[in-house]
């Protein structure tokens, strides 16, 4: 008896390596401006809580601070976090808010005020400390 064996077919050749040209760098996508006034105020205070003072400044802090950027940042040196309670109708340009600012020493300061928003930025504010 004769046994015949056959070798498996040869594997196909590996694809040739390709060199790719790096894609042109895409500019960073900017976040579209917030159109809801309450959302603008909420984001502003979230930026402050996150210590992202540049973002808060750009969102309108520059319009309501009445001081230089350095003074603005220094004014939050003792603020650990800010909780916000807002009252506003969707699409309204004004937001009434109560702010609870926890200080780095654990004390709480309470503020209330009205914010005016236009084109996704704070453009005016009237805030006072109540406690």
CSV table of N, CA and C in Angstrom, one decimal:
chain,number,residue,atom,x,y,z
A,1,UNK,N,0.8,-1.2,0.0
A,1,UNK,CA,0.0,0.0,0.0
A,1,UNK,C,0.9,1.2,0.0
A,2,UNK,N,0.5,2.2,-0.8
A,2,UNK,CA,1.3,3.4,-0.9
A,2,UNK,C,0.5,4.5,-0.3
A,3,UNK,N,1.1,5.3,0.6
A,3,UNK,CA,0.4,6.4,1.3
A,3,UNK,C,1.0,7.7,0.6
A,4,UNK,N,0.1,8.5,0.2
A,4,UNK,CA,0.5,9.8,-0.4
A,4,UNK,C,0.1,10.9,0.5
A,5,UNK,N,1.1,11.7,0.8
A,5,UNK,CA,0.7,12.9,1.6
A,5,UNK,C,1.0,14.1,0.7
A,6,UNK,N,0.2,15.1,1.0
A,6,UNK,CA,0.3,16.3,0.3
A,6,UNK,C,0.6,17.4,1.3
A,7,UNK,N,1.4,18.3,1.0
A,7,UNK,CA,1.7,19.5,1.8
A,7,UNK,C,0.6,20.5,1.7
A,8,UNK,N,0.3,21.1,2.8
A,8,UNK,CA,-0.7,22.2,2.8
A,8,UNK,C,-0.3,23.3,1.8
A,9,UNK,N,-1.3,24.0,1.3
A,9,UNK,CA,-0.9,25.0,0.3
A,9,UNK,C,-0.1,26.1,1.0
A,10,UNK,N,0.7,26.8,0.3
A,10,UNK,CA,1.5,27.8,1.0
A,10,UNK,C,0.6,29.0,1.4
A,11,UNK,N,1.0,29.6,2.5
A,11,UNK,CA,0.3,30.7,3.1
A,11,UNK,C,0.4,31.9,2.1
A,12,UNK,N,-0.6,32.7,2.0
A,12,UNK,CA,-0.5,33.8,1.1
A,12,UNK,C,0.5,34.8,1.7
A,13,UNK,N,1.2,35.5,0.8
A,13,UNK,CA,2.2,36.5,1.3
A,13,UNK,C,1.5,37.5,2.2
A,14,UNK,N,2.3,37.9,3.2
A,14,UNK,CA,1.8,39.0,4.1
A,14,UNK,C,1.7,40.3,3.3
A,15,UNK,N,0.7,41.1,3.6
A,15,UNK,CA,0.6,42.4,2.9
A,15,UNK,C,1.9,43.2,3.2
A,16,UNK,N,2.2,43.9,2.1
A,16,UNK,CA,3.4,44.8,2.3
A,16,UNK,C,3.1,45.9,3.2
A,17,UNK,N,4.0,46.3,4.1
A,17,UNK,CA,3.8,47.4,5.0
A,17,UNK,C,3.5,48.7,4.2
A,18,UNK,N,2.6,49.4,4.8
A,18,UNK,CA,2.3,50.7,4.1
A,18,UNK,C,2.8,51.8,5.0
A,19,UNK,N,3.1,52.9,4.4
A,19,UNK,CA,3.5,54.0,5.2
A,19,UNK,C,2.3,55.0,5.0
A,20,UNK,N,1.9,55.6,6.1
A,20,UNK,CA,0.8,56.5,6.0
A,20,UNK,C,1.3,57.9,6.3
A,21,UNK,N,0.7,58.8,5.6
A,21,UNK,CA,1.0,60.2,5.9
A,21,UNK,C,0.1,60.7,7.0
A,22,UNK,N,0.7,61.3,8.0
A,22,UNK,CA,-0.2,61.7,9.1
A,22,UNK,C,-1.2,62.7,8.6
A,23,UNK,N,-2.4,62.5,9.1
A,23,UNK,CA,-3.5,63.4,8.6
A,23,UNK,C,-3.2,64.8,9.1
A,24,UNK,N,-3.7,65.7,8.4
A,24,UNK,CA,-3.5,67.1,8.8
A,24,UNK,C,-4.2,67.3,10.1
A,25,UNK,N,-3.5,68.0,11.0
A,25,UNK,CA,-4.1,68.3,12.3
A,25,UNK,C,-5.4,69.1,12.2
A,26,UNK,N,-6.4,68.6,12.9
A,26,UNK,CA,-7.6,69.3,12.9
A,26,UNK,C,-7.7,70.3,14.1
A,27,UNK,N,-8.1,71.5,13.8
A,27,UNK,CA,-8.1,72.4,14.9
A,27,UNK,C,-9.1,72.0,16.0
A,28,UNK,N,-8.7,72.3,17.2
A,28,UNK,CA,-9.6,71.9,18.3
A,28,UNK,C,-11.0,72.5,18.1
A,29,UNK,N,-11.9,71.6,18.4
A,29,UNK,CA,-13.3,72.0,18.3
A,29,UNK,C,-13.7,72.9,19.5
A,30,UNK,N,-14.2,74.0,19.2
A,30,UNK,CA,-14.7,74.8,20.3
A,30,UNK,C,-16.1,74.4,20.8
A,31,UNK,N,-16.3,74.5,22.1
A,31,UNK,CA,-17.6,74.1,22.6
A,31,UNK,C,-18.6,75.2,22.1
A,32,UNK,N,-19.7,74.8,21.6
A,32,UNK,CA,-20.7,75.9,21.2
A,32,UNK,C,-21.1,76.7,22.4
A,33,UNK,N,-21.4,77.9,22.3
A,33,UNK,CA,-21.8,78.7,23.4
A,33,UNK,C,-23.2,78.1,24.0
A,34,UNK,N,-23.2,78.2,25.3
A,34,UNK,CA,-24.5,77.8,25.9
A,34,UNK,C,-25.5,78.9,25.7
A,35,UNK,N,-26.7,78.4,25.4
A,35,UNK,CA,-27.8,79.4,25.1
A,35,UNK,C,-28.8,79.5,26.2
A,36,UNK,N,-28.8,78.6,27.1
A,36,UNK,CA,-29.7,78.7,28.3
A,36,UNK,C,-29.0,79.5,29.3
A,37,UNK,N,-29.6,80.5,29.8
A,37,UNK,CA,-29.0,81.4,30.8
A,37,UNK,C,-28.6,80.6,32.1
A,38,UNK,N,-29.5,79.8,32.6
A,38,UNK,CA,-29.2,79.0,33.8
A,38,UNK,C,-27.9,78.1,33.5
A,39,UNK,N,-27.8,77.5,32.3
A,39,UNK,CA,-26.7,76.7,32.0
A,39,UNK,C,-25.4,77.5,32.0
A,40,UNK,N,-25.4,78.7,31.6
A,40,UNK,CA,-24.2,79.6,31.6
A,40,UNK,C,-23.8,79.8,33.0
A,41,UNK,N,-24.7,80.2,33.9
A,41,UNK,CA,-24.4,80.5,35.3
A,41,UNK,C,-23.9,79.2,36.0
A,42,UNK,N,-24.5,78.1,35.7
A,42,UNK,CA,-24.1,76.8,36.3
A,42,UNK,C,-22.7,76.5,35.9
A,43,UNK,N,-22.4,76.6,34.6
A,43,UNK,CA,-21.0,76.3,34.1
A,43,UNK,C,-20.0,77.3,34.7
A,44,UNK,N,-20.4,78.5,34.8
A,44,UNK,CA,-19.5,79.5,35.4
A,44,UNK,C,-19.0,79.1,36.8
A,45,UNK,N,-20.0,78.7,37.6
A,45,UNK,CA,-19.7,78.3,39.0
A,45,UNK,C,-19.0,76.9,39.0
A,46,UNK,N,-19.3,76.1,38.1
A,46,UNK,CA,-18.6,74.8,38.0
A,46,UNK,C,-17.1,75.0,37.7
A,47,UNK,N,-16.8,76.0,36.7
A,47,UNK,CA,-15.5,76.3,36.4
A,47,UNK,C,-14.7,76.9,37.6
A,48,UNK,N,-15.4,77.7,38.4
A,48,UNK,CA,-14.8,78.2,39.6
A,48,UNK,C,-14.5,77.1,40.6
A,49,UNK,N,-15.4,76.2,40.8
A,49,UNK,CA,-15.2,75.1,41.7
A,49,UNK,C,-14.1,74.2,41.3
A,50,UNK,N,-13.9,74.0,39.9
A,50,UNK,CA,-12.8,73.3,39.4
A,50,UNK,C,-11.5,74.0,39.3
A,51,UNK,N,-11.5,75.3,39.8
A,51,UNK,CA,-10.4,76.2,39.8
A,51,UNK,C,-9.9,76.4,38.4
A,52,UNK,N,-10.8,76.4,37.4
A,52,UNK,CA,-10.5,76.7,36.0
A,52,UNK,C,-10.9,78.2,35.8
A,53,UNK,N,-10.1,79.0,36.4
A,53,UNK,CA,-10.4,80.5,36.4
A,53,UNK,C,-10.4,81.1,35.0
A,54,UNK,N,-9.5,80.6,34.2
A,54,UNK,CA,-9.5,81.1,32.8
A,54,UNK,C,-10.8,80.8,32.1
A,55,UNK,N,-11.4,79.6,32.3
A,55,UNK,CA,-12.7,79.3,31.6
A,55,UNK,C,-13.8,80.2,32.2
A,56,UNK,N,-13.8,80.4,33.5
A,56,UNK,CA,-14.8,81.2,34.2
A,56,UNK,C,-14.7,82.6,33.7
A,57,UNK,N,-13.4,83.1,33.6
A,57,UNK,CA,-13.2,84.5,33.1
A,57,UNK,C,-13.7,84.6,31.7
A,58,UNK,N,-13.4,83.6,30.8
A,58,UNK,CA,-13.9,83.7,29.4
A,58,UNK,C,-15.4,83.6,29.3
A,59,UNK,N,-16.0,82.9,30.3
A,59,UNK,CA,-17.5,82.7,30.2
A,59,UNK,C,-18.2,84.0,30.7
A,60,UNK,N,-17.5,85.0,31.1
A,60,UNK,CA,-18.1,86.2,31.4
A,60,UNK,C,-17.6,86.8,32.7
A,61,UNK,N,-16.7,86.1,33.4
A,61,UNK,CA,-16.2,86.7,34.6
A,61,UNK,C,-15.5,88.0,34.4
A,62,UNK,N,-14.9,88.1,33.2
A,62,UNK,CA,-14.3,89.4,32.8
A,62,UNK,C,-15.3,90.5,32.7
A,63,UNK,N,-16.6,90.2,32.4
A,63,UNK,CA,-17.6,91.2,32.3
A,63,UNK,C,-18.2,91.6,33.6
A,64,UNK,N,-18.1,90.8,34.6
A,64,UNK,CA,-18.8,91.1,35.9
A,64,UNK,C,-17.8,91.3,37.1
A,65,UNK,N,-16.5,91.0,36.8
A,65,UNK,CA,-15.5,91.1,37.9
A,65,UNK,C,-15.2,92.5,38.4
A,66,UNK,N,-15.1,93.4,37.5
A,66,UNK,CA,-14.7,94.8,37.9
A,66,UNK,C,-13.3,94.9,38.4
A,67,UNK,N,-12.5,94.0,38.0
A,67,UNK,CA,-11.1,94.0,38.5
A,67,UNK,C,-10.2,93.2,37.5
A,68,UNK,N,-8.9,93.2,37.7
A,68,UNK,CA,-8.1,92.5,36.7
A,68,UNK,C,-8.2,91.0,36.9
A,69,UNK,N,-7.7,90.2,36.0
A,69,UNK,CA,-7.7,88.8,36.1
A,69,UNK,C,-7.0,88.3,37.3
A,70,UNK,N,-5.8,88.8,37.6
A,70,UNK,CA,-5.1,88.4,38.8
A,70,UNK,C,-5.9,88.7,40.1
A,71,UNK,N,-6.5,89.8,40.2
A,71,UNK,CA,-7.3,90.1,41.4
A,71,UNK,C,-8.5,89.2,41.4
A,72,UNK,N,-9.1,88.9,40.3
A,72,UNK,CA,-10.2,88.0,40.2
A,72,UNK,C,-9.9,86.6,40.8
A,73,UNK,N,-8.8,86.0,40.3
A,73,UNK,CA,-8.3,84.7,40.8
A,73,UNK,C,-8.0,84.8,42.3
A,74,UNK,N,-7.3,85.8,42.7
A,74,UNK,CA,-6.9,86.0,44.1
A,74,UNK,C,-8.2,86.0,45.0
A,75,UNK,N,-9.3,86.5,44.5
A,75,UNK,CA,-10.5,86.6,45.2
A,75,UNK,C,-11.1,85.2,45.6
A,76,UNK,N,-10.7,84.2,44.9
A,76,UNK,CA,-11.2,82.8,45.1
A,76,UNK,C,-10.2,82.0,45.9
A,77,UNK,N,-9.1,82.6,46.4
A,77,UNK,CA,-8.1,81.8,47.0
A,77,UNK,C,-8.6,81.0,48.2
A,78,UNK,N,-9.6,81.5,48.9
A,78,UNK,CA,-10.1,80.8,50.1
A,78,UNK,C,-11.4,80.0,49.8
A,79,UNK,N,-11.8,79.9,48.6
A,79,UNK,CA,-13.0,79.2,48.2
A,79,UNK,C,-12.7,77.8,47.8
A,80,UNK,N,-13.2,76.8,48.6
A,80,UNK,CA,-13.0,75.4,48.2
A,80,UNK,C,-14.0,74.9,47.1
A,81,UNK,N,-15.2,75.3,47.3
A,81,UNK,CA,-16.2,74.9,46.3
A,81,UNK,C,-17.4,75.8,46.4
A,82,UNK,N,-18.3,75.8,45.3
A,82,UNK,CA,-19.5,76.6,45.3
A,82,UNK,C,-20.6,75.7,44.8
A,83,UNK,N,-21.7,75.7,45.6
A,83,UNK,CA,-22.9,75.0,45.2
A,83,UNK,C,-23.9,76.0,44.8
A,84,UNK,N,-24.7,75.7,43.8
A,84,UNK,CA,-25.5,76.7,43.2
A,84,UNK,C,-27.0,76.3,43.2
A,85,UNK,N,-27.9,77.1,43.6
A,85,UNK,CA,-29.3,76.9,43.4
A,85,UNK,C,-29.8,78.0,42.5
A,86,UNK,N,-30.4,77.7,41.4
A,86,UNK,CA,-30.9,78.7,40.5
A,86,UNK,C,-32.4,78.7,40.3
A,87,UNK,N,-32.9,79.8,39.9
A,87,UNK,CA,-34.3,79.9,39.6
A,87,UNK,C,-34.4,80.7,38.2
A,88,UNK,N,-34.8,80.0,37.2
A,88,UNK,CA,-34.9,80.7,35.9
A,88,UNK,C,-35.8,79.9,35.0
A,89,UNK,N,-36.3,80.6,34.0
A,89,UNK,CA,-37.1,79.9,33.0
A,89,UNK,C,-36.2,79.7,31.8
A,90,UNK,N,-36.3,78.5,31.1
A,90,UNK,CA,-35.5,78.2,30.0
A,90,UNK,C,-35.6,79.3,29.0
A,91,UNK,N,-34.4,79.8,28.5
A,91,UNK,CA,-34.4,80.8,27.5
A,91,UNK,C,-34.4,82.2,28.0
A,92,UNK,N,-34.7,82.3,29.3
A,92,UNK,CA,-34.7,83.7,29.9
A,92,UNK,C,-33.3,84.2,29.9
A,93,UNK,N,-33.1,85.5,29.9
A,93,UNK,CA,-31.8,86.1,29.9
A,93,UNK,C,-31.3,86.4,31.3
A,94,UNK,N,-32.2,86.3,32.3
A,94,UNK,CA,-31.8,86.5,33.6
A,94,UNK,C,-32.0,85.3,34.5
A,95,UNK,N,-31.0,85.1,35.4
A,95,UNK,CA,-31.1,84.0,36.4
A,95,UNK,C,-30.9,84.6,37.8
A,96,UNK,N,-31.9,84.2,38.6
A,96,UNK,CA,-31.7,84.5,40.1
A,96,UNK,C,-31.1,83.3,40.7
A,97,UNK,N,-30.1,83.5,41.5
A,97,UNK,CA,-29.3,82.4,42.1
A,97,UNK,C,-29.0,82.6,43.6
A,98,UNK,N,-28.9,81.5,44.3
A,98,UNK,CA,-28.4,81.5,45.6
A,98,UNK,C,-27.1,80.6,45.6
A,99,UNK,N,-26.0,81.2,46.1
A,99,UNK,CA,-24.7,80.5,46.1
A,99,UNK,C,-24.3,80.1,47.5
A,100,UNK,N,-23.8,78.9,47.6
A,100,UNK,CA,-23.3,78.4,48.9
A,100,UNK,C,-21.8,78.2,48.6
A,101,UNK,N,-21.0,79.1,49.2
A,101,UNK,CA,-19.5,79.0,48.9
A,101,UNK,C,-18.9,78.4,50.2
A,102,UNK,N,-18.3,77.2,50.1
A,102,UNK,CA,-17.6,76.6,51.1
A,102,UNK,C,-16.2,77.1,51.1
A,103,UNK,N,-15.7,77.6,52.2
A,103,UNK,CA,-14.3,78.1,52.3
A,103,UNK,C,-13.4,77.0,52.6
A,104,UNK,N,-12.1,77.3,52.4
A,104,UNK,CA,-11.1,76.3,52.7
A,104,UNK,C,-11.0,76.0,54.2
A,105,UNK,N,-11.5,76.8,55.1
A,105,UNK,CA,-11.5,76.6,56.5
A,105,UNK,C,-12.8,75.9,56.9
A,106,UNK,N,-13.6,75.5,56.0
A,106,UNK,CA,-14.9,74.8,56.3
A,106,UNK,C,-16.1,75.7,56.5
A,107,UNK,N,-15.9,77.0,56.6
A,107,UNK,CA,-17.1,77.8,56.8
A,107,UNK,C,-17.9,78.0,55.5
A,108,UNK,N,-19.1,78.4,55.7
A,108,UNK,CA,-20.0,78.6,54.6
A,108,UNK,C,-20.4,80.0,54.4
A,109,UNK,N,-20.3,80.6,53.2
A,109,UNK,CA,-20.8,81.9,52.9
A,109,UNK,C,-21.9,81.8,51.9
A,110,UNK,N,-23.0,82.5,52.1
A,110,UNK,CA,-24.2,82.5,51.3
A,110,UNK,C,-24.3,83.8,50.5
A,111,UNK,N,-24.5,83.7,49.2
A,111,UNK,CA,-24.7,84.9,48.4
A,111,UNK,C,-26.0,84.7,47.6
A,112,UNK,N,-26.6,85.8,47.2
A,112,UNK,CA,-27.8,85.7,46.3
A,112,UNK,C,-27.6,86.9,45.3
A,113,UNK,N,-28.2,86.7,44.1
A,113,UNK,CA,-28.1,87.7,43.1
A,113,UNK,C,-28.8,87.3,41.9
A,114,UNK,N,-28.7,88.3,40.9
A,114,UNK,CA,-29.3,88.1,39.6
A,114,UNK,C,-28.1,88.3,38.6
A,115,UNK,N,-28.2,87.4,37.6
A,115,UNK,CA,-27.2,87.4,36.5
A,115,UNK,C,-27.9,87.6,35.2
A,116,UNK,N,-27.2,88.4,34.4
A,116,UNK,CA,-27.8,88.6,33.0
A,116,UNK,C,-26.8,87.9,32.0
A,117,UNK,N,-27.4,87.2,31.1
A,117,UNK,CA,-26.7,86.4,30.1
A,117,UNK,C,-27.1,86.8,28.7
A,118,UNK,N,-26.1,87.0,27.9
A,118,UNK,CA,-26.4,87.3,26.4
A,118,UNK,C,-25.3,86.6,25.6
A,119,UNK,N,-25.8,86.0,24.5
A,119,UNK,CA,-24.9,85.3,23.6
A,119,UNK,C,-24.0,84.3,24.3
A,120,UNK,N,-24.5,83.6,25.3
A,120,UNK,CA,-23.8,82.6,26.0
A,120,UNK,C,-22.7,83.0,26.9
A,121,UNK,N,-22.8,84.3,27.4
A,121,UNK,CA,-21.8,84.8,28.3
A,121,UNK,C,-22.5,85.6,29.4
A,122,UNK,N,-21.9,85.6,30.6
A,122,UNK,CA,-22.4,86.5,31.6
A,122,UNK,C,-22.1,88.0,31.2
A,123,UNK,N,-23.1,88.8,31.2
A,123,UNK,CA,-22.8,90.2,30.8
A,123,UNK,C,-23.1,91.2,32.0
A,124,UNK,N,-23.7,90.7,33.0
A,124,UNK,CA,-24.0,91.5,34.1
A,124,UNK,C,-24.4,90.7,35.4
A,125,UNK,N,-24.2,91.3,36.5
A,125,UNK,CA,-24.5,90.6,37.8
A,125,UNK,C,-24.7,91.6,38.9
A,126,UNK,N,-25.6,91.2,39.8
A,126,UNK,CA,-25.9,92.0,41.0
A,126,UNK,C,-25.9,90.9,42.1
A,127,UNK,N,-24.8,90.8,42.9
A,127,UNK,CA,-24.7,89.7,43.9
A,127,UNK,C,-24.4,90.4,45.2
A,128,UNK,N,-25.0,89.8,46.3
A,128,UNK,CA,-24.7,90.3,47.6
A,128,UNK,C,-24.6,89.1,48.6
A,129,UNK,N,-23.7,89.3,49.6
A,129,UNK,CA,-23.6,88.3,50.6
A,129,UNK,C,-24.7,88.4,51.6
A,130,UNK,N,-25.4,87.3,51.9
A,130,UNK,CA,-26.5,87.3,52.8
A,130,UNK,C,-26.2,86.6,54.1
A,131,UNK,N,-25.1,85.9,54.1
A,131,UNK,CA,-24.7,85.2,55.4
A,131,UNK,C,-23.2,84.8,55.3
